[in-house]
Amino acid sequence: MKYCSLDKHDKFSLNLDSSKFIGIYCCFFISLAFTIDSPSAERWIFTAVFAASSLLMFSWANEVKLMIKHLEGYRFYTLTTFALVPMVAVPWFFDVPFGITMTLTLLVGINCLIWPFVTVSEYEKNYTAIFGLMDA
C-alpha cells in the first residue's frame, strides 16, 4: 500500500475542517443540554443553528465519510468520539457528581483535540486503499 504525503496546506485544511466540525458538534450538544435545562426561544434558535451547521459540515467532509466507510478502526474511533460528546454535555447541566463530570470532560476534550491529527494521519496512510490508484 502506497503512503500518500500531503503538503502542509492540505494537512492544515483537513485539520481545520475536522476541528471546526468537532467544535460545532460539541456546541450543538452543549446548547441542547442548556436549552433543555432552561428553555427559551433564543436558546432553541442557537441549538437549531448549531444542529444545521454540524449536519452541513458533516455532508461536506467527503474524505472523512469515505474513511468511516472503508476503515474499520477509524469508523470505531469516529463513532466513539461522536457518542462521547453528548455524554459530556448532559452531566454539566443535570447534577451529576463533579468528579464524574470533570473526568468525562477531560477525556472527551483530549479526544477532540487529537481527533483532527488522527484523521489526517489515517487519511495519509490509507489514501491509496480508499481512493485507488487513479490519483496516486
CSV table of C-alpha atoms in Angstrom, one decimal, residues 24-81:
chain,number,residue,atom,x,y,z
A,24,ILE,CA,-19.7,22.9,16.1
A,25,TYR,CA,-20.8,19.3,17.0
A,26,CYS,CA,-19.8,19.9,20.7
A,27,CYS,CA,-21.5,23.3,20.7
A,28,PHE,CA,-24.7,21.7,19.4
A,29,PHE,CA,-24.9,19.2,22.3
A,30,ILE,CA,-23.9,21.8,24.9
A,31,SER,CA,-26.5,24.2,23.6
A,32,LEU,CA,-29.1,21.4,23.5
A,33,ALA,CA,-28.5,20.5,27.1
A,34,PHE,CA,-28.5,24.1,28.2
A,35,THR,CA,-31.8,24.7,26.3
A,36,ILE,CA,-33.4,21.6,27.9
A,37,ASP,CA,-32.3,22.7,31.3
A,38,SER,CA,-33.7,26.2,31.0
A,39,PRO,CA,-35.7,26.7,27.7
A,40,SER,CA,-36.1,29.9,25.8
A,41,ALA,CA,-36.7,30.8,22.2
A,42,GLU,CA,-33.3,32.3,21.7
A,43,ARG,CA,-31.6,29.1,23.0
A,44,TRP,CA,-33.7,26.9,20.7
A,45,ILE,CA,-32.7,29.1,17.8
A,46,PHE,CA,-29.0,28.7,18.7
A,47,THR,CA,-29.4,25.0,19.1
A,48,ALA,CA,-31.1,24.8,15.6
A,49,VAL,CA,-28.3,26.8,14.0
A,50,PHE,CA,-25.6,24.5,15.6
A,51,ALA,CA,-27.5,21.4,14.5
A,52,ALA,CA,-27.9,22.7,10.9
A,53,SER,CA,-24.2,23.7,10.8
A,54,SER,CA,-23.0,20.3,12.1
A,55,LEU,CA,-25.2,18.5,9.5
A,56,LEU,CA,-23.9,20.7,6.7
A,57,MET,CA,-20.3,20.4,7.7
A,58,PHE,CA,-20.6,16.6,8.0
A,59,SER,CA,-22.1,16.4,4.5
A,60,TRP,CA,-19.1,18.4,3.2
A,61,ALA,CA,-16.5,16.1,4.8
A,62,ASN,CA,-16.3,13.6,1.9
A,63,GLU,CA,-12.8,12.3,2.9
A,64,VAL,CA,-13.9,11.6,6.4
A,65,LYS,CA,-17.1,9.9,5.2
A,66,LEU,CA,-15.1,7.7,2.9
A,67,MET,CA,-12.7,6.8,5.7
A,68,ILE,CA,-15.5,5.9,8.0
A,69,LYS,CA,-16.9,3.6,5.3
A,70,HIS,CA,-13.7,1.9,4.4
A,71,LEU,CA,-11.6,1.8,7.6
A,72,GLU,CA,-12.9,-0.3,10.4
A,73,GLY,CA,-10.7,1.1,13.1
A,74,TYR,CA,-11.3,4.7,12.1
A,75,ARG,CA,-15.1,4.1,12.0
A,76,PHE,CA,-15.0,2.8,15.6
A,77,TYR,CA,-12.9,5.8,16.7
A,78,THR,CA,-15.1,8.3,15.0
A,79,LEU,CA,-18.4,6.8,16.3
A,80,THR,CA,-16.8,6.7,19.8
A,81,THR,CA,-15.9,10.3,19.5
